[in-house]
mmCIF file of C-alpha atoms and ligand atoms in Angstrom:
data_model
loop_
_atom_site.group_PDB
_atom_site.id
_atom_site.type_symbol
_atom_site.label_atom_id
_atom_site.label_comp_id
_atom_site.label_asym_id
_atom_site.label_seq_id
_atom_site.Cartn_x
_atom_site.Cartn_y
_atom_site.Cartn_z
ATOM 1 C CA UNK A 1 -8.750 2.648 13.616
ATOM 2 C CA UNK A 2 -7.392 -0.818 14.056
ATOM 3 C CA UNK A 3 -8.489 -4.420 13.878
ATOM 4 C CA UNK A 4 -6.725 -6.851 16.187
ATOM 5 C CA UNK A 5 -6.865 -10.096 15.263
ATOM 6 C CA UNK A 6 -5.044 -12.703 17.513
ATOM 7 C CA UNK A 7 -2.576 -10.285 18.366
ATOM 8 C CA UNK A 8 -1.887 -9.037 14.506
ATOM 9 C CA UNK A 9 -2.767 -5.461 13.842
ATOM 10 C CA UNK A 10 -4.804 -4.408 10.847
ATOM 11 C CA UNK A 11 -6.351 -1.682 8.866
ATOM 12 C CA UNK A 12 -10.171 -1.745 9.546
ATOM 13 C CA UNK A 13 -10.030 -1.877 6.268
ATOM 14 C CA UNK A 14 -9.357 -5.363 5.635
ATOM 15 C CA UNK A 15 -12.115 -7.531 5.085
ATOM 16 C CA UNK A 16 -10.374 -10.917 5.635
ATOM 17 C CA UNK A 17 -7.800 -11.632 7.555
ATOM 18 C CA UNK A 18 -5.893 -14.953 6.865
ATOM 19 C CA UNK A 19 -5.775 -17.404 9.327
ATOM 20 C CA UNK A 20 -2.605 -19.151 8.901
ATOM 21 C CA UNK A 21 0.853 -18.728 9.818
ATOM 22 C CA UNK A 22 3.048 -16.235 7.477
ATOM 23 C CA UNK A 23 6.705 -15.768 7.279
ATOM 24 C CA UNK A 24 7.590 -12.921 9.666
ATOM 25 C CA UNK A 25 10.065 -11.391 10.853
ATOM 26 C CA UNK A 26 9.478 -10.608 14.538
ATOM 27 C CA UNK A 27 7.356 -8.506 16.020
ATOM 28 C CA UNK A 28 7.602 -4.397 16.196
ATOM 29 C CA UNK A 29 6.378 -1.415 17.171
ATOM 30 C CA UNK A 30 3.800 0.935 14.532
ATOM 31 C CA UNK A 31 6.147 3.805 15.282
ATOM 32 C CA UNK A 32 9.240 1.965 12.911
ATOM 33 C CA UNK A 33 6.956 2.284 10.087
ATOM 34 C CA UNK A 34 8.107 5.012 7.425
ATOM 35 C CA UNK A 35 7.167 3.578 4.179
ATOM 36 C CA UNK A 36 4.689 1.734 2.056
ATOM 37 C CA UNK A 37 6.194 -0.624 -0.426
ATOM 38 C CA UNK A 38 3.538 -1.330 -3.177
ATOM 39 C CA UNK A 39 3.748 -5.027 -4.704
ATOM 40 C CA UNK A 40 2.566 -6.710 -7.953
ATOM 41 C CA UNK A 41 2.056 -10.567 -7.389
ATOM 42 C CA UNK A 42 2.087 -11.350 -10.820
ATOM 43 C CA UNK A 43 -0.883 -13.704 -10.899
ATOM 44 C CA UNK A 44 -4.323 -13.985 -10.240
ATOM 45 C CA UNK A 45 -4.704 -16.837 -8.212
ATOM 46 C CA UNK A 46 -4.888 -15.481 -4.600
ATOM 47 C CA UNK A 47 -4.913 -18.355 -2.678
ATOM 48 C CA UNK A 48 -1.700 -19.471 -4.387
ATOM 49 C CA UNK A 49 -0.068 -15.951 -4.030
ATOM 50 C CA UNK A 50 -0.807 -15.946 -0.537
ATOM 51 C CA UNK A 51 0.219 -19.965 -0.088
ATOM 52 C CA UNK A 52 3.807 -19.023 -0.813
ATOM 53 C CA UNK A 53 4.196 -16.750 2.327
ATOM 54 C CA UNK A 54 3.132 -19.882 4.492
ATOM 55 C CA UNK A 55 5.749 -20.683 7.529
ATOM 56 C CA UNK A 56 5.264 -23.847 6.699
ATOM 57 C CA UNK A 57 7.052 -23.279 2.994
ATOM 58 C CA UNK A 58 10.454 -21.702 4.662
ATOM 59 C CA UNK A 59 10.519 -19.497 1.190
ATOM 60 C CA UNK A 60 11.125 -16.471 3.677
ATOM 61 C CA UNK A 61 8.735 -14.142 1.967
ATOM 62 C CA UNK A 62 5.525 -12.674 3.086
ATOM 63 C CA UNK A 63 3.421 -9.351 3.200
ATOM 64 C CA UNK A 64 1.337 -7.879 5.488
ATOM 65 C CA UNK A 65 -1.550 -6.856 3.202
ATOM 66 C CA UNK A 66 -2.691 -8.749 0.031
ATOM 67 C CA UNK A 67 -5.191 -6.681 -2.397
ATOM 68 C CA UNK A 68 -7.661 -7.938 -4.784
ATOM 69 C CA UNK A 69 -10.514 -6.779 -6.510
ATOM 70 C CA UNK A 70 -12.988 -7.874 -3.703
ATOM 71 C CA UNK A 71 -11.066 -7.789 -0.735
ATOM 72 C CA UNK A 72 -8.514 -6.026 1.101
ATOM 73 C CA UNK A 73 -6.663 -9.463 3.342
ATOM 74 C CA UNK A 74 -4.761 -9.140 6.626
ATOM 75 C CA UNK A 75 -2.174 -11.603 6.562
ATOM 76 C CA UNK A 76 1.015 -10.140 8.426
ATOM 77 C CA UNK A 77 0.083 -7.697 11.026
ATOM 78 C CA UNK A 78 1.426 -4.339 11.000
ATOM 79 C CA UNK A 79 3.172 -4.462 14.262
ATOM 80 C CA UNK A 80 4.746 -7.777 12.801
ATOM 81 C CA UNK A 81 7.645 -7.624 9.923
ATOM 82 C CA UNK A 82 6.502 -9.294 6.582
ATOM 83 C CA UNK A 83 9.196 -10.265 4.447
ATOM 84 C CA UNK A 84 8.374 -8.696 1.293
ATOM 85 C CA UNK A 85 10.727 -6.053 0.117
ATOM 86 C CA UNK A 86 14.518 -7.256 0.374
ATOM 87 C CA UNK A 87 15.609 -3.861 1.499
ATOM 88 C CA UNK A 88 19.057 -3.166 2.687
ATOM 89 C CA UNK A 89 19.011 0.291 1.959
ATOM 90 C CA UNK A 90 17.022 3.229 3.690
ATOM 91 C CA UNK A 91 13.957 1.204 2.888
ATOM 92 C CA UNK A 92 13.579 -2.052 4.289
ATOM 93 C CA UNK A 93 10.946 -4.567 6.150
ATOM 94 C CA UNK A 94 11.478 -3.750 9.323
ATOM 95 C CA UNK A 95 10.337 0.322 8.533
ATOM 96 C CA UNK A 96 7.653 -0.550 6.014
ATOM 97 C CA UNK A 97 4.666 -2.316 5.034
ATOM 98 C CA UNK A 98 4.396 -4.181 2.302
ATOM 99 C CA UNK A 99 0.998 -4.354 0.419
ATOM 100 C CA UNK A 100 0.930 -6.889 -2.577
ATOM 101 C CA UNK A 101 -1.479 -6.453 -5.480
ATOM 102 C CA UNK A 102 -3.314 -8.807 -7.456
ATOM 103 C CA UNK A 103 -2.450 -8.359 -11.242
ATOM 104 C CA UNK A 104 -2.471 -11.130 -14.264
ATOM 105 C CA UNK A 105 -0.718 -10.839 -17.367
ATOM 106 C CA UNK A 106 -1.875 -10.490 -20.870
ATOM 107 C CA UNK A 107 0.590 -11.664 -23.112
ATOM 108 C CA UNK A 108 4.160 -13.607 -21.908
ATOM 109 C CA UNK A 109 3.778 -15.264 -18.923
ATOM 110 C CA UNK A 110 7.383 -14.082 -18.445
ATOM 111 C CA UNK A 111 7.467 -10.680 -19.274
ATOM 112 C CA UNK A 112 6.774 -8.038 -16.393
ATOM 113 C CA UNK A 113 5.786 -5.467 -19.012
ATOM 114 C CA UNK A 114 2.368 -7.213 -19.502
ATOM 115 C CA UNK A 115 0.999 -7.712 -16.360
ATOM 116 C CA UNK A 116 -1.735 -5.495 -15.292
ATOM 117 C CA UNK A 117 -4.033 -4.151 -12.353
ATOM 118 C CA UNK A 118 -7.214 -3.865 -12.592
ATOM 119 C CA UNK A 119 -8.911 -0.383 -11.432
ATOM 120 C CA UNK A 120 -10.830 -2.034 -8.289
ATOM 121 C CA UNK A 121 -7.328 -3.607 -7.232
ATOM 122 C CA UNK A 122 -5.743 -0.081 -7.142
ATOM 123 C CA UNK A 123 -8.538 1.785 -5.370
ATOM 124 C CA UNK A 124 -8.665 -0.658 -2.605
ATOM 125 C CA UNK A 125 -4.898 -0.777 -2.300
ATOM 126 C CA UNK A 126 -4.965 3.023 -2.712
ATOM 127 C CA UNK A 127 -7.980 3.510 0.062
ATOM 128 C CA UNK A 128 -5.604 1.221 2.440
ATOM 129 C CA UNK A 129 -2.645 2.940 2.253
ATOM 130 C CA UNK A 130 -4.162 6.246 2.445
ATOM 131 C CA UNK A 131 -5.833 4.907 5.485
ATOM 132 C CA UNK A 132 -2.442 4.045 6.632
ATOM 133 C CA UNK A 133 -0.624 7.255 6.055
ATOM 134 C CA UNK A 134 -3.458 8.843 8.104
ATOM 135 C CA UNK A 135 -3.057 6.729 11.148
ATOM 136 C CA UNK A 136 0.446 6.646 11.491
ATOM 137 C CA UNK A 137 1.097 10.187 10.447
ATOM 138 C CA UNK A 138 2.903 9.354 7.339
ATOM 139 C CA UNK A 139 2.829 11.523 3.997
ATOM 140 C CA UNK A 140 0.936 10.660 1.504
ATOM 141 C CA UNK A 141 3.404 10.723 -1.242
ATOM 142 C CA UNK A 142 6.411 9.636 -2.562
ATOM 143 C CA UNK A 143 8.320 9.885 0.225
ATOM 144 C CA UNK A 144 6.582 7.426 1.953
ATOM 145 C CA UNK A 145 5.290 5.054 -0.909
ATOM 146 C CA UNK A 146 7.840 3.086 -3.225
ATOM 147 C CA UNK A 147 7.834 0.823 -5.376
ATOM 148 C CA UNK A 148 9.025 -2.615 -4.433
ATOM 149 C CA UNK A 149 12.195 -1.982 -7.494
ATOM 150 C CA UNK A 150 13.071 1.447 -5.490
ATOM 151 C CA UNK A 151 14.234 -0.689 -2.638
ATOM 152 C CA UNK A 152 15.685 -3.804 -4.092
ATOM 153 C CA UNK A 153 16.348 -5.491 -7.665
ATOM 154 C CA UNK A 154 13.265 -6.582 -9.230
ATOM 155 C CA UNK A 155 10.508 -5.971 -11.875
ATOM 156 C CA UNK A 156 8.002 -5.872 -9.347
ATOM 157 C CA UNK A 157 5.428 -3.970 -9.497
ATOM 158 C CA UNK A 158 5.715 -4.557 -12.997
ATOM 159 C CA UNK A 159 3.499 -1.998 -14.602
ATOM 160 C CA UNK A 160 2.443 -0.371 -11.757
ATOM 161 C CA UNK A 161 2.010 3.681 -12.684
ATOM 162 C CA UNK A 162 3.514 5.098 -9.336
ATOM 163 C CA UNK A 163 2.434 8.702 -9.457
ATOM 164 C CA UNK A 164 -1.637 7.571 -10.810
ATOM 165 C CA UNK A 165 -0.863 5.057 -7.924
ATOM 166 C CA UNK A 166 -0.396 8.091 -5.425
ATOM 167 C CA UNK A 167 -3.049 10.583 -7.191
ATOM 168 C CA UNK A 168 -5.665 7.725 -5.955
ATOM 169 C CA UNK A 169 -3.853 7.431 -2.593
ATOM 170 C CA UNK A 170 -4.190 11.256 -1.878
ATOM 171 C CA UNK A 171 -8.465 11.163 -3.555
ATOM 172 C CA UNK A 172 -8.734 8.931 -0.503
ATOM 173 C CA UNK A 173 -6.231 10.728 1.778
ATOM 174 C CA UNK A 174 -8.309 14.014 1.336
ATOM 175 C CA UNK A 175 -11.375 12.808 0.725
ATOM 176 C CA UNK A 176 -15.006 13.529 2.818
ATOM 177 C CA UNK A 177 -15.948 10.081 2.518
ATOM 178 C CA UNK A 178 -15.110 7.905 5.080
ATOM 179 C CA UNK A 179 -12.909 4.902 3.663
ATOM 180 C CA UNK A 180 -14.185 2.549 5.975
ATOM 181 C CA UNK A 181 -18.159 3.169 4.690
ATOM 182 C CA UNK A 182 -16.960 2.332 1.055
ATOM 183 C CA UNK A 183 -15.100 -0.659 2.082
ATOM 184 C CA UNK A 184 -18.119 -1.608 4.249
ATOM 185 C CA UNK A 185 -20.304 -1.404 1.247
ATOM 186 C CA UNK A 186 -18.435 -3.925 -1.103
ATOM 187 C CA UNK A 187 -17.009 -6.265 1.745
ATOM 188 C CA UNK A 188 -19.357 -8.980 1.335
ATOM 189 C CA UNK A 189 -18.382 -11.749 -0.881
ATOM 190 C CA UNK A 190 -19.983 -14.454 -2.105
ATOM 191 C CA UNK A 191 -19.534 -18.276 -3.127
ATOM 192 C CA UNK A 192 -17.242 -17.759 -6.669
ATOM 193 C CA UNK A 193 -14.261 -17.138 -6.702
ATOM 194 C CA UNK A 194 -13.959 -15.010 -3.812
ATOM 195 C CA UNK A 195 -12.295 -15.311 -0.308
ATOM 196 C CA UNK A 196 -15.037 -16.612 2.724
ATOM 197 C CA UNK A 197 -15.932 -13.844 5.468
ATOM 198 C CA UNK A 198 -15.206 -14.131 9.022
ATOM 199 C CA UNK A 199 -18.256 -15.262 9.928
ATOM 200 C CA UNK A 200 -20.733 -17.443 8.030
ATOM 201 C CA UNK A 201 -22.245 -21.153 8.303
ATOM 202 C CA UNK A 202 -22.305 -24.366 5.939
ATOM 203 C CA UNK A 203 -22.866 -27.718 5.502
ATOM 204 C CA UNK A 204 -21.142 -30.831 3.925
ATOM 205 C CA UNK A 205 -21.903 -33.555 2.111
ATOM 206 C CA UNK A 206 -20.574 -36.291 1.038
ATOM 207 C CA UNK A 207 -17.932 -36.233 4.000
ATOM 208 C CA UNK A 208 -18.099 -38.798 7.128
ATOM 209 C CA UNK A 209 -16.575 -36.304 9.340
ATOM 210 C CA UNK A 210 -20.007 -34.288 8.774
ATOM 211 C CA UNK A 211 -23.545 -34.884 9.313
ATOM 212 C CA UNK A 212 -25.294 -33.148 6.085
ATOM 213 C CA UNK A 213 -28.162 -32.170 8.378
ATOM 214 C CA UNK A 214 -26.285 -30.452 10.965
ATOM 215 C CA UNK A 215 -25.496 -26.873 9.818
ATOM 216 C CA UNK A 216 -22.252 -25.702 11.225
ATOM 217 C CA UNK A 217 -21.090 -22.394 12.367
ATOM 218 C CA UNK A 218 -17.475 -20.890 11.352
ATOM 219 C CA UNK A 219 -15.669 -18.125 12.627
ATOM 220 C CA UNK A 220 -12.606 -18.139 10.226
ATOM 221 C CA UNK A 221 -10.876 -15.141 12.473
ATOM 222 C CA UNK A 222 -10.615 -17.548 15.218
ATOM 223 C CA UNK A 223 -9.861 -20.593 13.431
ATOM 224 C CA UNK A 224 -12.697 -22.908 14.592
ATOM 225 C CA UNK A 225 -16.003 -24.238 13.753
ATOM 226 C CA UNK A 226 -19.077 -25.802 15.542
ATOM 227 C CA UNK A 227 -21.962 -28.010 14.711
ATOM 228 C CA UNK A 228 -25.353 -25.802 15.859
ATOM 229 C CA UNK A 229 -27.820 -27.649 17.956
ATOM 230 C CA UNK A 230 -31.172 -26.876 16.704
ATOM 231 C CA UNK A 231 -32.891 -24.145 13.753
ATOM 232 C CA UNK A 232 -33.748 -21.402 16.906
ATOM 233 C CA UNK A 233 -29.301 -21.185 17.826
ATOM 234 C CA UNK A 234 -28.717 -20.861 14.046
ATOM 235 C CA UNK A 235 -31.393 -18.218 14.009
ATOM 236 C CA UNK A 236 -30.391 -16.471 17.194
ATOM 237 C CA UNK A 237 -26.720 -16.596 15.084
ATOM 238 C CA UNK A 238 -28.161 -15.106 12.103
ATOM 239 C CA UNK A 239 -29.843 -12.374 13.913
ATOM 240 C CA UNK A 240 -26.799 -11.271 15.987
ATOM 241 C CA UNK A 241 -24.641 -11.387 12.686
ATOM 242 C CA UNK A 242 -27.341 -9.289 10.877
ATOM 243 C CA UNK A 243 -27.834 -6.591 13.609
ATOM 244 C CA UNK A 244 -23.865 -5.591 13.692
ATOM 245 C CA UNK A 245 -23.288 -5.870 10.088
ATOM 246 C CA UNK A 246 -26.535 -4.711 8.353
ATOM 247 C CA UNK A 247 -26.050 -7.868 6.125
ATOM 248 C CA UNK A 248 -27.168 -11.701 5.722
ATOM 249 C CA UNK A 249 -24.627 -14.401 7.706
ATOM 250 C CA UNK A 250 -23.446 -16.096 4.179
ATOM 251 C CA UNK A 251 -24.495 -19.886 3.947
ATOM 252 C CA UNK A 252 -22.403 -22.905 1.809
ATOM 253 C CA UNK A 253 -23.657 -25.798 0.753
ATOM 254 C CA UNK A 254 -20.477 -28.122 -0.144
ATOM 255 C CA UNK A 255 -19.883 -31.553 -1.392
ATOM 256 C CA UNK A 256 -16.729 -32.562 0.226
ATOM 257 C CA UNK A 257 -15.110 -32.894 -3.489
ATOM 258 C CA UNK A 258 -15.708 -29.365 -4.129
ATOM 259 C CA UNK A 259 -13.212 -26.716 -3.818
ATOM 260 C CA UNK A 260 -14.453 -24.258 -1.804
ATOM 261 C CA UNK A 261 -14.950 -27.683 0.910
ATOM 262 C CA UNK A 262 -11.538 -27.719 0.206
ATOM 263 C CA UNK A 263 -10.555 -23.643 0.696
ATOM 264 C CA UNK A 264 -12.597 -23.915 3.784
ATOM 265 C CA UNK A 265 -11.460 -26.816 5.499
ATOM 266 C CA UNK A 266 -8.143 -27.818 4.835
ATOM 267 C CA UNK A 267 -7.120 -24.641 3.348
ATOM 268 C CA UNK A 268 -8.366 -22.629 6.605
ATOM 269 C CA UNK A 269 -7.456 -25.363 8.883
ATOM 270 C CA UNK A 270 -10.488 -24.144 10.768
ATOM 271 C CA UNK A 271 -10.893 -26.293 13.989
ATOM 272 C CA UNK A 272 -14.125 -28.266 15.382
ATOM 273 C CA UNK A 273 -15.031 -26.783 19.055
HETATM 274 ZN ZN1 ZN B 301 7.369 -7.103 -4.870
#
């Protein structure tokens, strides 16, 4: 199963799917896709991994999936080309998907032999591409899932461990439980640290643009946000979000100096409606 969102094609894995405008490549169709190149970012800090694939930043590089412990992040759809593996061989971006994983180093910023994943980052990238290979009919092996330094010259994914990589692929590939429950289960985030859902509301202070009384609603899929009239919409909100999800609508409280005001805002560009 898919998730379109705004045209870009997704896993239903993915728990977030980034709102602004990546590098790409031009769109395609699902049926070019042969491979899955796995990626190490080589740093923690997601919003700045992701920040270098902007458009906006012409660095011409980009991925369609970006993993973390908590989250599994749309941000070039499948049936668009991500710029992410330099290919110019059998392999390249316009017959793969390119999946980049969260890892931090522990010793020389510079060397690629200290950088590790952590186990949650590798079983959600694992559960998506084994979600992958199932949809579009691709094996679950090496023959479909490379390293980013199989296809062009790098150290990335620095210390990935390839076949441990694929032995969790294929747990998930041949496994009773559905991938989509488990990623259900741990999707929802929360204020530190983490990325913000699709859906939630908040309100600002310390901002002119924003009354600190009003609570607003955001839907960060569709880019946009709204003040809510009165206590019974936000409630009639709440209860909609709650019956097709199981789970509370999150709500922020932000001062406008904060950073999450910041993430959310700016950082979303969400848009008042
Ligand atoms: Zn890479």
């Amino acid at each position: 199963m898919v998730k379109n969102i705004n045209g870009d094609i997704y896993s239903d894995l993915i728990t977030v799917a980034r709102p602004e405008a990546f590098w790409s490549g031009g769109e395609r169709s699902l049926s070019a896709i042969r491979y899955i190149v796995i990626h190490g970012t080589a740093t923690t800090n997601i919003v700045g991994a992701y920040s270098t694939w902007l458009k906006s930043r012409n660095n011409q590089t980009s991925a369609n999936y970006l993993v973390t412990d908590n989250d599994i992040m749309g941000c070039v759809g499948e049936n668009f080309i991500a710029w992410h593996s330099g290919g110019t061989g059998a392999i390249t971006n316009a017959n793969s998907i390119g999946i980049e994983h969260i890892n931090s180093s522990i010793g020389n910023y510079n060397d690629a032999s200290t950088y590790l994943f952590s186990n949650q980052t590798l079983e959600n990238g694992a559960r998506l591409t084994a979600e992958i290979c199932k949809r579009l009919g691709l094996k679950p092996d090496r023959s479909t899932i490379k390293m980013h330094r199989e296809v062009s010259a790098t150290a990335c994914p620095q210390t990935l461990n390839i076949d441990d990589y694929v032995r969790r692929v294929q747990k998930y590939y041949n496994g009773t439980q559905s991938a989509a429950t488990q990623t259900q289960q741990q999707s929802t985030k929360t204020q530190s640290g983490g990325l913000l859902p699709m859906e939630f509301t908040f309100q600002v202070s310390g901002d002119k643009a924003y009354d600190p009384r009003t609570v607003y609603y955001a839907n960060s899929a569709r880019g946009i946000y709204r003040g809510l009239t009165d206590i019974d919409e936000w409630n009639v909100i709440k209860n909609i979000y709650k019956d097709s999800t199981g789970r509370d609508m999150p709500h922020y409280k932000w001062d406008a100096k904060a950073p999450w005001y910041v993430r959310a805002i700016v950082g979303m560009q969400l848009k008042k409606i």
